[in-house]
Amino acid sequence: MVTVELIPEGIRPLNISYVVIAARYKGGWLFVKHRRRGGWEMPAGHPGPGEDTVEAAVRELMEETGAVSFIMEPVAFYSVDTGTGKQYGRLFFADVELTGPHSDTDEVEEVRIYRRLPRKLSLREVMSFLYRVAKRHAM
């Protein structure tokens, strides 16, 4: 079983493994189809060496969706426990104004706008939890 929880405000985990970006665009949400996992998910990735979470989120959003003009803000830190220990992530919200072609990566097969959560999700527990958090934040 996978458990996803928000970290209380004011607490910042030391080791952030993931950044996830809930990106609004043209009245919907940008989702990417992950080539290996086969399902839809919000743009996401790992911070690179020496890269902070904001830099990683900006890079991942641009690479995976082709976003070129956007406003982004951090929403929350979260933890994911798959039964082998907790890993930590940071959720961002982006309001995307303009996109171009996404980078040709090994990970992203397609980018699509959805008005609601897609049915065929990768990482269902994590993505559905973070989507609900992002929707509340966007209101």
Short mmCIF file of N, CA, C and O in Angstrom, two decimals:
data_model
loop_
_atom_site.label_atom_id
_atom_site.label_comp_id
_atom_site.label_asym_id
_atom_site.label_seq_id
_atom_site.Cartn_x
_atom_site.Cartn_y
_atom_site.Cartn_z
N MET A 1 0.84 -1.19 0.00
CA MET A 1 0.00 0.00 0.00
C MET A 1 0.88 1.26 0.00
O MET A 1 1.90 1.30 0.68
N VAL A 2 0.45 2.24 -0.75
CA VAL A 2 1.18 3.50 -0.85
C VAL A 2 0.45 4.54 0.00
O VAL A 2 -0.76 4.71 -0.11
N THR A 3 1.21 5.25 0.84
CA THR A 3 0.66 6.32 1.66
C THR A 3 1.29 7.64 1.25
O THR A 3 2.52 7.74 1.18
N VAL A 4 0.43 8.63 0.96
CA VAL A 4 0.91 9.96 0.58
C VAL A 4 0.34 10.94 1.60
O VAL A 4 -0.85 10.94 1.88
N GLU A 5 1.21 11.78 2.15
CA GLU A 5 0.78 12.75 3.16
C GLU A 5 1.46 14.09 2.93
O GLU A 5 2.61 14.13 2.48
N LEU A 6 0.73 15.16 3.26
CA LEU A 6 1.34 16.48 3.24
C LEU A 6 2.20 16.65 4.48
O LEU A 6 1.87 16.15 5.55
N ILE A 7 3.30 17.36 4.32
CA ILE A 7 4.18 17.70 5.45
C ILE A 7 3.63 18.99 6.06
O ILE A 7 3.28 19.92 5.32
N PRO A 8 3.53 19.07 7.39
CA PRO A 8 3.00 20.29 7.99
C PRO A 8 3.78 21.53 7.54
O PRO A 8 5.01 21.49 7.37
N GLU A 9 3.04 22.61 7.35
CA GLU A 9 3.64 23.87 6.91
C GLU A 9 4.72 24.30 7.90
O GLU A 9 4.58 24.14 9.10
N GLY A 10 5.80 24.82 7.37
CA GLY A 10 6.91 25.25 8.21
C GLY A 10 7.99 24.20 8.37
O GLY A 10 9.09 24.50 8.84
N ILE A 11 7.70 22.97 8.00
CA ILE A 11 8.69 21.90 8.07
C ILE A 11 9.18 21.62 6.65
O ILE A 11 8.38 21.42 5.74
N ARG A 12 10.51 21.61 6.50
CA ARG A 12 11.10 21.37 5.19
C ARG A 12 11.97 20.12 5.27
O ARG A 12 12.99 20.13 5.95
N PRO A 13 11.57 19.05 4.58
CA PRO A 13 12.41 17.85 4.58
C PRO A 13 13.77 18.13 3.96
O PRO A 13 13.90 18.97 3.06
N LEU A 14 14.78 17.43 4.43
CA LEU A 14 16.14 17.67 3.94
C LEU A 14 16.38 17.08 2.56
O LEU A 14 17.01 17.70 1.72
N ASN A 15 15.92 15.88 2.32
CA ASN A 15 16.20 15.19 1.06
C ASN A 15 14.95 15.11 0.20
O ASN A 15 14.09 14.27 0.42
N ILE A 16 14.86 15.99 -0.79
CA ILE A 16 13.73 16.00 -1.70
C ILE A 16 14.08 15.15 -2.92
O ILE A 16 15.04 15.45 -3.63
N SER A 17 13.31 14.09 -3.13
CA SER A 17 13.57 13.19 -4.26
C SER A 17 12.81 13.57 -5.51
O SER A 17 13.23 13.22 -6.61
N TYR A 18 11.66 14.25 -5.35
CA TYR A 18 10.78 14.52 -6.49
C TYR A 18 10.27 15.95 -6.48
O TYR A 18 10.06 16.52 -5.42
N VAL A 19 10.01 16.46 -7.67
CA VAL A 19 9.19 17.67 -7.83
C VAL A 19 8.06 17.29 -8.78
O VAL A 19 8.26 16.57 -9.75
N VAL A 20 6.86 17.76 -8.45
CA VAL A 20 5.68 17.52 -9.30
C VAL A 20 5.05 18.88 -9.55
O VAL A 20 4.92 19.70 -8.64
N ILE A 21 4.64 19.10 -10.80
CA ILE A 21 4.08 20.39 -11.17
C ILE A 21 2.65 20.21 -11.67
O ILE A 21 2.41 19.55 -12.69
N ALA A 22 1.69 20.78 -10.95
CA ALA A 22 0.30 20.81 -11.39
C ALA A 22 0.17 22.05 -12.26
O ALA A 22 0.26 23.17 -11.77
N ALA A 23 0.00 21.85 -13.55
CA ALA A 23 0.05 22.96 -14.51
C ALA A 23 -1.30 23.20 -15.17
O ALA A 23 -1.81 22.34 -15.89
N ARG A 24 -1.87 24.37 -14.92
CA ARG A 24 -3.12 24.79 -15.57
C ARG A 24 -2.80 25.40 -16.92
O ARG A 24 -1.85 26.19 -17.04
N TYR A 25 -3.61 25.05 -17.94
CA TYR A 25 -3.39 25.59 -19.27
C TYR A 25 -4.69 25.52 -20.05
O TYR A 25 -5.32 24.46 -20.13
N LYS A 26 -5.09 26.65 -20.60
CA LYS A 26 -6.31 26.73 -21.43
C LYS A 26 -7.52 26.10 -20.74
O LYS A 26 -8.29 25.37 -21.36
N GLY A 27 -7.69 26.39 -19.47
CA GLY A 27 -8.86 25.91 -18.73
C GLY A 27 -8.79 24.46 -18.29
O GLY A 27 -9.75 23.93 -17.74
N GLY A 28 -7.66 23.80 -18.51
CA GLY A 28 -7.50 22.42 -18.10
C GLY A 28 -6.18 22.22 -17.39
O GLY A 28 -5.54 23.18 -16.95
N TRP A 29 -5.77 20.98 -17.28
CA TRP A 29 -4.53 20.60 -16.61
C TRP A 29 -3.64 19.86 -17.60
O TRP A 29 -4.12 18.98 -18.34
N LEU A 30 -2.36 20.19 -17.63
CA LEU A 30 -1.41 19.49 -18.49
C LEU A 30 -0.98 18.18 -17.85
O LEU A 30 -0.55 18.16 -16.69
N PHE A 31 -1.13 17.11 -18.60
CA PHE A 31 -0.65 15.79 -18.18
C PHE A 31 0.26 15.26 -19.26
O PHE A 31 0.07 15.55 -20.45
N VAL A 32 1.24 14.48 -18.85
CA VAL A 32 2.15 13.85 -19.80
C VAL A 32 1.98 12.34 -19.72
O VAL A 32 1.74 11.79 -18.64
N LYS A 33 2.08 11.70 -20.87
CA LYS A 33 2.00 10.24 -20.90
C LYS A 33 3.42 9.70 -20.78
O LYS A 33 4.26 9.95 -21.64
N HIS A 34 3.66 8.99 -19.70
CA HIS A 34 4.99 8.48 -19.44
C HIS A 34 5.25 7.25 -20.30
O HIS A 34 4.47 6.30 -20.31
N ARG A 35 6.33 7.28 -21.04
CA ARG A 35 6.63 6.23 -22.01
C ARG A 35 6.81 4.85 -21.35
O ARG A 35 6.27 3.86 -21.82
N ARG A 36 7.55 4.77 -20.27
CA ARG A 36 7.80 3.47 -19.63
C ARG A 36 6.63 3.01 -18.77
O ARG A 36 6.28 1.83 -18.77
N ARG A 37 6.03 3.93 -18.00
CA ARG A 37 4.94 3.53 -17.10
C ARG A 37 3.61 3.41 -17.84
O ARG A 37 2.68 2.80 -17.33
N GLY A 38 3.49 4.05 -19.00
CA GLY A 38 2.32 3.87 -19.84
C GLY A 38 1.08 4.65 -19.47
O GLY A 38 0.09 4.58 -20.17
N GLY A 39 1.11 5.39 -18.38
CA GLY A 39 -0.07 6.14 -17.97
C GLY A 39 0.20 7.63 -17.95
O GLY A 39 1.29 8.10 -18.25
N TRP A 40 -0.85 8.38 -17.59
CA TRP A 40 -0.78 9.83 -17.53
C TRP A 40 -0.35 10.28 -16.14
O TRP A 40 -0.72 9.67 -15.15
N GLU A 41 0.42 11.35 -16.09
CA GLU A 41 0.85 11.92 -14.82
C GLU A 41 1.15 13.39 -15.01
O GLU A 41 1.32 13.86 -16.13
N MET A 42 1.17 14.11 -13.90
CA MET A 42 1.57 15.51 -13.96
C MET A 42 3.07 15.57 -14.24
O MET A 42 3.80 14.63 -13.89
N PRO A 43 3.53 16.64 -14.88
CA PRO A 43 4.97 16.76 -15.11
C PRO A 43 5.72 16.62 -13.79
O PRO A 43 5.29 17.18 -12.77
N ALA A 44 6.82 15.90 -13.82
CA ALA A 44 7.55 15.61 -12.58
C ALA A 44 8.96 15.16 -12.89
O ALA A 44 9.28 14.81 -14.03
N GLY A 45 9.78 15.16 -11.87
CA GLY A 45 11.14 14.67 -12.04
C GLY A 45 11.94 14.81 -10.77
O GLY A 45 11.41 15.15 -9.71
N HIS A 46 13.23 14.55 -10.90
CA HIS A 46 14.15 14.58 -9.77
C HIS A 46 15.06 15.80 -9.90
O HIS A 46 15.55 16.08 -10.99
N PRO A 47 15.32 16.48 -8.78
CA PRO A 47 16.33 17.54 -8.83
C PRO A 47 17.69 16.95 -9.18
O PRO A 47 18.07 15.88 -8.69
N GLY A 48 18.41 17.64 -10.06
CA GLY A 48 19.75 17.21 -10.42
C GLY A 48 20.76 17.65 -9.39
O GLY A 48 20.45 18.42 -8.48
N PRO A 49 21.99 17.18 -9.51
CA PRO A 49 23.04 17.59 -8.58
C PRO A 49 23.21 19.11 -8.56
O PRO A 49 23.31 19.75 -9.60
N GLY A 50 23.17 19.68 -7.36
CA GLY A 50 23.33 21.12 -7.20
C GLY A 50 22.12 21.94 -7.59
O GLY A 50 22.16 23.17 -7.56
N GLU A 51 21.03 21.29 -7.96
CA GLU A 51 19.82 21.99 -8.41
C GLU A 51 18.82 22.02 -7.27
O GLU A 51 18.54 21.00 -6.66
N ASP A 52 18.26 23.21 -6.98
CA ASP A 52 17.23 23.26 -5.93
C ASP A 52 15.88 22.86 -6.53
O ASP A 52 15.75 22.67 -7.74
N THR A 53 14.88 22.75 -5.68
CA THR A 53 13.58 22.25 -6.14
C THR A 53 12.90 23.19 -7.11
O THR A 53 12.22 22.74 -8.03
N VAL A 54 13.09 24.49 -6.94
CA VAL A 54 12.47 25.46 -7.86
C VAL A 54 13.09 25.32 -9.25
O VAL A 54 12.39 25.26 -10.27
N GLU A 55 14.41 25.26 -9.30
CA GLU A 55 15.09 25.09 -10.58
C GLU A 55 14.67 23.78 -11.25
O GLU A 55 14.43 23.74 -12.46
N ALA A 56 14.57 22.72 -10.47
CA ALA A 56 14.17 21.42 -11.02
C ALA A 56 12.74 21.48 -11.56
O ALA A 56 12.46 20.95 -12.64
N ALA A 57 11.83 22.13 -10.83
CA ALA A 57 10.44 22.22 -11.28
C ALA A 57 10.33 23.01 -12.58
O ALA A 57 9.60 22.62 -13.49
N VAL A 58 11.05 24.12 -12.67
CA VAL A 58 11.03 24.92 -13.90
C VAL A 58 11.56 24.09 -15.07
O VAL A 58 10.96 24.04 -16.14
N ARG A 59 12.68 23.43 -14.87
CA ARG A 59 13.29 22.62 -15.93
C ARG A 59 12.35 21.50 -16.37
O ARG A 59 12.11 21.29 -17.56
N GLU A 60 11.78 20.77 -15.40
CA GLU A 60 10.90 19.64 -15.74
C GLU A 60 9.65 20.10 -16.48
O GLU A 60 9.24 19.48 -17.46
N LEU A 61 9.04 21.21 -16.04
CA LEU A 61 7.85 21.72 -16.72
C LEU A 61 8.17 22.08 -18.16
O LEU A 61 7.44 21.72 -19.09
N MET A 62 9.28 22.76 -18.38
CA MET A 62 9.67 23.17 -19.73
C MET A 62 9.99 21.96 -20.60
O MET A 62 9.53 21.88 -21.74
N GLU A 63 10.79 21.03 -20.08
CA GLU A 63 11.18 19.85 -20.85
C GLU A 63 9.99 18.97 -21.21
O GLU A 63 9.85 18.53 -22.34
N GLU A 64 9.15 18.71 -20.22
CA GLU A 64 8.10 17.72 -20.42
C GLU A 64 6.87 18.25 -21.13
O GLU A 64 6.17 17.48 -21.78
N THR A 65 6.58 19.54 -21.01
CA THR A 65 5.35 20.08 -21.62
C THR A 65 5.61 21.10 -22.72
O THR A 65 4.69 21.46 -23.45
N GLY A 66 6.82 21.61 -22.80
CA GLY A 66 7.10 22.67 -23.76
C GLY A 66 6.67 24.04 -23.28
O GLY A 66 6.67 25.00 -24.05
N ALA A 67 6.30 24.17 -22.00
CA ALA A 67 5.88 25.47 -21.46
C ALA A 67 7.01 26.48 -21.62
O ALA A 67 8.16 26.19 -21.29
N VAL A 68 6.67 27.65 -22.16
CA VAL A 68 7.67 28.69 -22.35
C VAL A 68 7.33 29.98 -21.59
O VAL A 68 8.21 30.78 -21.31
N SER A 69 6.07 30.16 -21.24
CA SER A 69 5.66 31.32 -20.48
C SER A 69 4.71 30.85 -19.39
O SER A 69 3.63 30.31 -19.69
N PHE A 70 5.11 31.05 -18.13
CA PHE A 70 4.30 30.56 -17.02
C PHE A 70 4.70 31.26 -15.73
O PHE A 70 5.78 31.83 -15.62
N ILE A 71 3.78 31.20 -14.78
CA ILE A 71 4.03 31.65 -13.41
C ILE A 71 3.94 30.41 -12.54
O ILE A 71 2.97 29.64 -12.65
N MET A 72 4.94 30.20 -11.69
CA MET A 72 4.97 29.00 -10.87
C MET A 72 5.16 29.38 -9.41
O MET A 72 5.86 30.35 -9.10
N GLU A 73 4.51 28.60 -8.53
CA GLU A 73 4.68 28.82 -7.10
C GLU A 73 4.68 27.49 -6.37
O GLU A 73 4.00 26.54 -6.80
N PRO A 74 5.44 27.40 -5.28
CA PRO A 74 5.42 26.16 -4.49
C PRO A 74 4.11 26.05 -3.73
O PRO A 74 3.53 27.05 -3.30
N VAL A 75 3.63 24.82 -3.57
CA VAL A 75 2.38 24.56 -2.87
C VAL A 75 2.64 23.87 -1.54
O VAL A 75 2.18 24.33 -0.50
N ALA A 76 3.35 22.75 -1.57
CA ALA A 76 3.53 21.97 -0.34
C ALA A 76 4.63 20.94 -0.52
O ALA A 76 4.95 20.52 -1.64
N PHE A 77 5.17 20.51 0.62
CA PHE A 77 6.03 19.34 0.66
C PHE A 77 5.15 18.16 0.99
O PHE A 77 4.12 18.30 1.67
N TYR A 78 5.54 16.98 0.54
CA TYR A 78 4.75 15.77 0.81
C TYR A 78 5.68 14.58 0.99
O TYR A 78 6.87 14.64 0.64
N SER A 79 5.13 13.51 1.56
CA SER A 79 5.90 12.27 1.69
C SER A 79 5.15 11.15 1.00
O SER A 79 3.92 11.16 0.91
N VAL A 80 5.91 10.19 0.51
CA VAL A 80 5.37 8.98 -0.10
C VAL A 80 6.03 7.80 0.59
O VAL A 80 7.26 7.73 0.66
N ASP A 81 5.21 6.90 1.12
CA ASP A 81 5.73 5.70 1.76
C ASP A 81 5.15 4.49 1.03
O ASP A 81 3.95 4.29 1.02
N THR A 82 6.02 3.73 0.40
CA THR A 82 5.59 2.54 -0.33
C THR A 82 5.81 1.27 0.49
O THR A 82 5.70 0.16 -0.03
N GLY A 83 6.13 1.46 1.77
CA GLY A 83 6.38 0.31 2.64
C GLY A 83 7.85 0.05 2.85
O GLY A 83 8.23 -0.79 3.66
N THR A 84 8.69 0.77 2.13
CA THR A 84 10.13 0.59 2.27
C THR A 84 10.79 1.86 2.82
O THR A 84 11.99 2.04 2.66
N GLY A 85 10.01 2.74 3.41
CA GLY A 85 10.53 4.00 3.94
C GLY A 85 9.97 5.18 3.17
O GLY A 85 9.52 5.04 2.04
N LYS A 86 10.01 6.33 3.80
CA LYS A 86 9.46 7.54 3.19
C LYS A 86 10.47 8.20 2.27
O LYS A 86 11.66 8.23 2.53
N GLN A 87 9.92 8.75 1.17
CA GLN A 87 10.65 9.65 0.31
C GLN A 87 9.85 10.94 0.27
O GLN A 87 8.63 10.94 0.49
N TYR A 88 10.53 12.04 -0.03
CA TYR A 88 9.90 13.34 0.06
C TYR A 88 9.89 14.03 -1.29
O TYR A 88 10.79 13.87 -2.12
N GLY A 89 8.83 14.83 -1.49
CA GLY A 89 8.68 15.58 -2.72
C GLY A 89 8.15 16.97 -2.44
O GLY A 89 7.78 17.29 -1.31
N ARG A 90 8.12 17.77 -3.50
CA ARG A 90 7.57 19.12 -3.40
C ARG A 90 6.63 19.34 -4.57
O ARG A 90 7.00 19.10 -5.72
N LEU A 91 5.42 19.77 -4.26
CA LEU A 91 4.40 20.06 -5.26
C LEU A 91 4.43 21.55 -5.59
O LEU A 91 4.51 22.40 -4.70
N PHE A 92 4.36 21.84 -6.89
CA PHE A 92 4.29 23.21 -7.39
C PHE A 92 3.00 23.38 -8.18
O PHE A 92 2.46 22.41 -8.72
N PHE A 93 2.55 24.62 -8.29
CA PHE A 93 1.42 24.98 -9.15
C PHE A 93 1.94 25.94 -10.20
O PHE A 93 2.68 26.88 -9.88
N ALA A 94 1.58 25.71 -11.46
CA ALA A 94 1.99 26.62 -12.53
C ALA A 94 0.77 27.03 -13.34
O ALA A 94 -0.09 26.20 -13.64
N ASP A 95 0.72 28.30 -13.66
CA ASP A 95 -0.29 28.82 -14.57
C ASP A 95 0.44 29.08 -15.88
O ASP A 95 1.24 30.03 -15.98
N VAL A 96 0.21 28.22 -16.86
CA VAL A 96 0.95 28.26 -18.12
C VAL A 96 0.20 29.12 -19.12
O VAL A 96 -0.99 28.93 -19.35
N GLU A 97 0.90 30.06 -19.72
CA GLU A 97 0.30 30.96 -20.70
C GLU A 97 0.59 30.53 -22.14
O GLU A 97 -0.21 30.75 -23.03
N LEU A 98 1.77 29.93 -22.35
CA LEU A 98 2.19 29.59 -23.71
C LEU A 98 3.07 28.34 -23.69
O LEU A 98 3.93 28.21 -22.83
N THR A 99 2.82 27.46 -24.67
CA THR A 99 3.67 26.28 -24.82
C THR A 99 4.21 26.21 -26.24
O THR A 99 3.64 26.78 -27.17
N GLY A 100 5.29 25.49 -26.37
CA GLY A 100 5.87 25.16 -27.67
C GLY A 100 6.03 23.65 -27.68
O GLY A 100 5.44 22.95 -26.86
N PRO A 101 6.84 23.12 -28.57
CA PRO A 101 7.05 21.68 -28.58
C PRO A 101 7.81 21.24 -27.32
O PRO A 101 8.69 21.94 -26.85
N HIS A 102 7.41 20.08 -26.78
CA HIS A 102 8.14 19.57 -25.62
C HIS A 102 9.42 18.90 -26.09
O HIS A 102 9.54 18.49 -27.24
N SER A 103 10.39 18.82 -25.19
CA SER A 103 11.67 18.20 -25.53
C SER A 103 11.44 16.74 -25.88
O SER A 103 10.60 16.07 -25.28
N ASP A 104 12.20 16.26 -26.83
CA ASP A 104 12.11 14.85 -27.20
C ASP A 104 12.90 14.06 -26.17
O ASP A 104 14.12 13.98 -26.24
N THR A 105 12.19 13.54 -25.16
CA THR A 105 12.85 12.80 -24.10
C THR A 105 12.45 11.33 -24.17
O THR A 105 11.48 10.97 -24.82
N ASP A 106 13.20 10.52 -23.47
CA ASP A 106 12.87 9.10 -23.38
C ASP A 106 11.65 8.86 -22.51
O ASP A 106 11.06 7.79 -22.57
N GLU A 107 11.28 9.85 -21.71
CA GLU A 107 10.21 9.66 -20.74
C GLU A 107 8.82 10.02 -21.25
O GLU A 107 7.86 9.35 -20.94
N VAL A 108 8.69 11.11 -21.99
CA VAL A 108 7.38 11.65 -22.35
C VAL A 108 7.00 11.24 -23.77
O VAL A 108 7.69 11.56 -24.73
N GLU A 109 5.87 10.56 -23.86
CA GLU A 109 5.36 10.13 -25.15
C GLU A 109 4.41 11.16 -25.76
O GLU A 109 4.36 11.35 -26.97
N GLU A 110 3.62 11.82 -24.88
CA GLU A 110 2.58 12.74 -25.36
C GLU A 110 2.23 13.72 -24.24
O GLU A 110 2.38 13.41 -23.07
N VAL A 111 1.76 14.91 -24.63
CA VAL A 111 1.28 15.91 -23.69
C VAL A 111 -0.17 16.20 -24.06
O VAL A 111 -0.49 16.36 -25.24
N ARG A 112 -1.05 16.26 -23.06
CA ARG A 112 -2.46 16.49 -23.33
C ARG A 112 -3.07 17.34 -22.23
O ARG A 112 -2.65 17.29 -21.08
N ILE A 113 -4.10 18.11 -22.60
CA ILE A 113 -4.86 18.91 -21.64
C ILE A 113 -6.07 18.08 -21.21
O ILE A 113 -6.82 17.59 -22.06
N TYR A 114 -6.25 17.94 -19.91
CA TYR A 114 -7.42 17.25 -19.36
C TYR A 114 -8.20 18.23 -18.49
O TYR A 114 -7.63 19.03 -17.76
N ARG A 115 -9.51 18.15 -18.57
CA ARG A 115 -10.38 19.00 -17.73
C ARG A 115 -10.53 18.42 -16.33
O ARG A 115 -10.88 19.10 -15.39
N ARG A 116 -10.28 17.10 -16.19
CA ARG A 116 -10.33 16.42 -14.89
C ARG A 116 -9.25 15.36 -14.88
O ARG A 116 -8.57 15.16 -15.87
N LEU A 117 -9.13 14.69 -13.79
CA LEU A 117 -8.09 13.67 -13.63
C LEU A 117 -8.26 12.56 -14.67
O LEU A 117 -9.35 12.00 -14.80
N PRO A 118 -7.21 12.24 -15.42
CA PRO A 118 -7.32 11.16 -16.41
C PRO A 118 -7.59 9.82 -15.74
O PRO A 118 -7.21 9.59 -14.60
N ARG A 119 -8.23 8.93 -16.48
CA ARG A 119 -8.54 7.60 -15.93
C ARG A 119 -7.32 6.70 -15.84
O ARG A 119 -7.13 6.01 -14.86
N LYS A 120 -6.51 6.70 -16.87
CA LYS A 120 -5.34 5.82 -16.88
C LYS A 120 -4.12 6.57 -16.36
O LYS A 120 -3.38 7.19 -17.11
N LEU A 121 -3.94 6.52 -15.05
CA LEU A 121 -2.84 7.23 -14.40
C LEU A 121 -1.67 6.31 -14.12
O LEU A 121 -1.87 5.14 -13.79
N SER A 122 -0.48 6.84 -14.21
CA SER A 122 0.70 6.21 -13.61
C SER A 122 0.71 6.66 -12.15
O SER A 122 0.23 7.75 -11.85
N LEU A 123 1.27 5.87 -11.29
CA LEU A 123 1.43 6.28 -9.89
C LEU A 123 0.11 6.82 -9.31
O LEU A 123 0.05 7.91 -8.76
N ARG A 124 -0.95 6.05 -9.48
CA ARG A 124 -2.32 6.50 -9.18
C ARG A 124 -2.47 7.16 -7.82
O ARG A 124 -3.05 8.23 -7.69
N GLU A 125 -1.98 6.51 -6.76
CA GLU A 125 -2.17 7.06 -5.41
C GLU A 125 -1.51 8.43 -5.26
O GLU A 125 -2.09 9.35 -4.70
N VAL A 126 -0.30 8.56 -5.78
CA VAL A 126 0.44 9.81 -5.64
C VAL A 126 -0.19 10.90 -6.51
O VAL A 126 -0.47 12.01 -6.03
N MET A 127 -0.44 10.60 -7.78
CA MET A 127 -0.96 11.62 -8.70
C MET A 127 -2.36 12.08 -8.31
O MET A 127 -2.67 13.28 -8.38
N SER A 128 -3.24 11.18 -7.90
CA SER A 128 -4.59 11.59 -7.53
C SER A 128 -4.58 12.44 -6.25
O SER A 128 -5.30 13.43 -6.16
N PHE A 129 -3.73 12.09 -5.29
CA PHE A 129 -3.61 12.88 -4.07
C PHE A 129 -3.11 14.29 -4.39
O PHE A 129 -3.69 15.28 -3.96
N LEU A 130 -2.02 14.38 -5.15
CA LEU A 130 -1.44 15.70 -5.46
C LEU A 130 -2.36 16.53 -6.36
O LEU A 130 -2.41 17.76 -6.23
N TYR A 131 -3.10 15.89 -7.23
CA TYR A 131 -4.08 16.60 -8.08
C TYR A 131 -5.15 17.25 -7.20
O TYR A 131 -5.50 18.42 -7.42
N ARG A 132 -5.65 16.53 -6.21
CA ARG A 132 -6.67 17.09 -5.30
C ARG A 132 -6.10 18.29 -4.52
O ARG A 132 -6.76 19.31 -4.36
N VAL A 133 -4.87 18.17 -4.07
CA VAL A 133 -4.22 19.28 -3.35
C VAL A 133 -4.09 20.49 -4.28
O VAL A 133 -4.39 21.62 -3.91
N ALA A 134 -3.65 20.25 -5.50
CA ALA A 134 -3.46 21.35 -6.47
C ALA A 134 -4.79 22.01 -6.83
O ALA A 134 -4.85 23.24 -6.96
N LYS A 135 -5.84 21.22 -7.00
CA LYS A 135 -7.17 21.81 -7.32
C LYS A 135 -7.62 22.74 -6.20
O LYS A 135 -8.15 23.81 -6.48
N ARG A 136 -7.45 22.32 -4.96
CA ARG A 136 -7.83 23.19 -3.83
C ARG A 136 -6.98 24.46 -3.85
O ARG A 136 -7.49 25.55 -3.58
N HIS A 137 -5.71 24.33 -4.16
CA HIS A 137 -4.82 25.49 -4.19
C HIS A 137 -5.21 26.47 -5.30
O HIS A 137 -5.11 27.68 -5.12
N ALA A 138 -5.66 25.94 -6.43
CA ALA A 138 -5.98 26.77 -7.59
C ALA A 138 -7.26 27.57 -7.41
O ALA A 138 -7.50 28.52 -8.15
N MET A 139 -8.09 27.20 -6.47
CA MET A 139 -9.38 27.88 -6.29
C MET A 139 -9.22 29.24 -5.67
O MET A 139 -8.40 29.60 -4.98
#
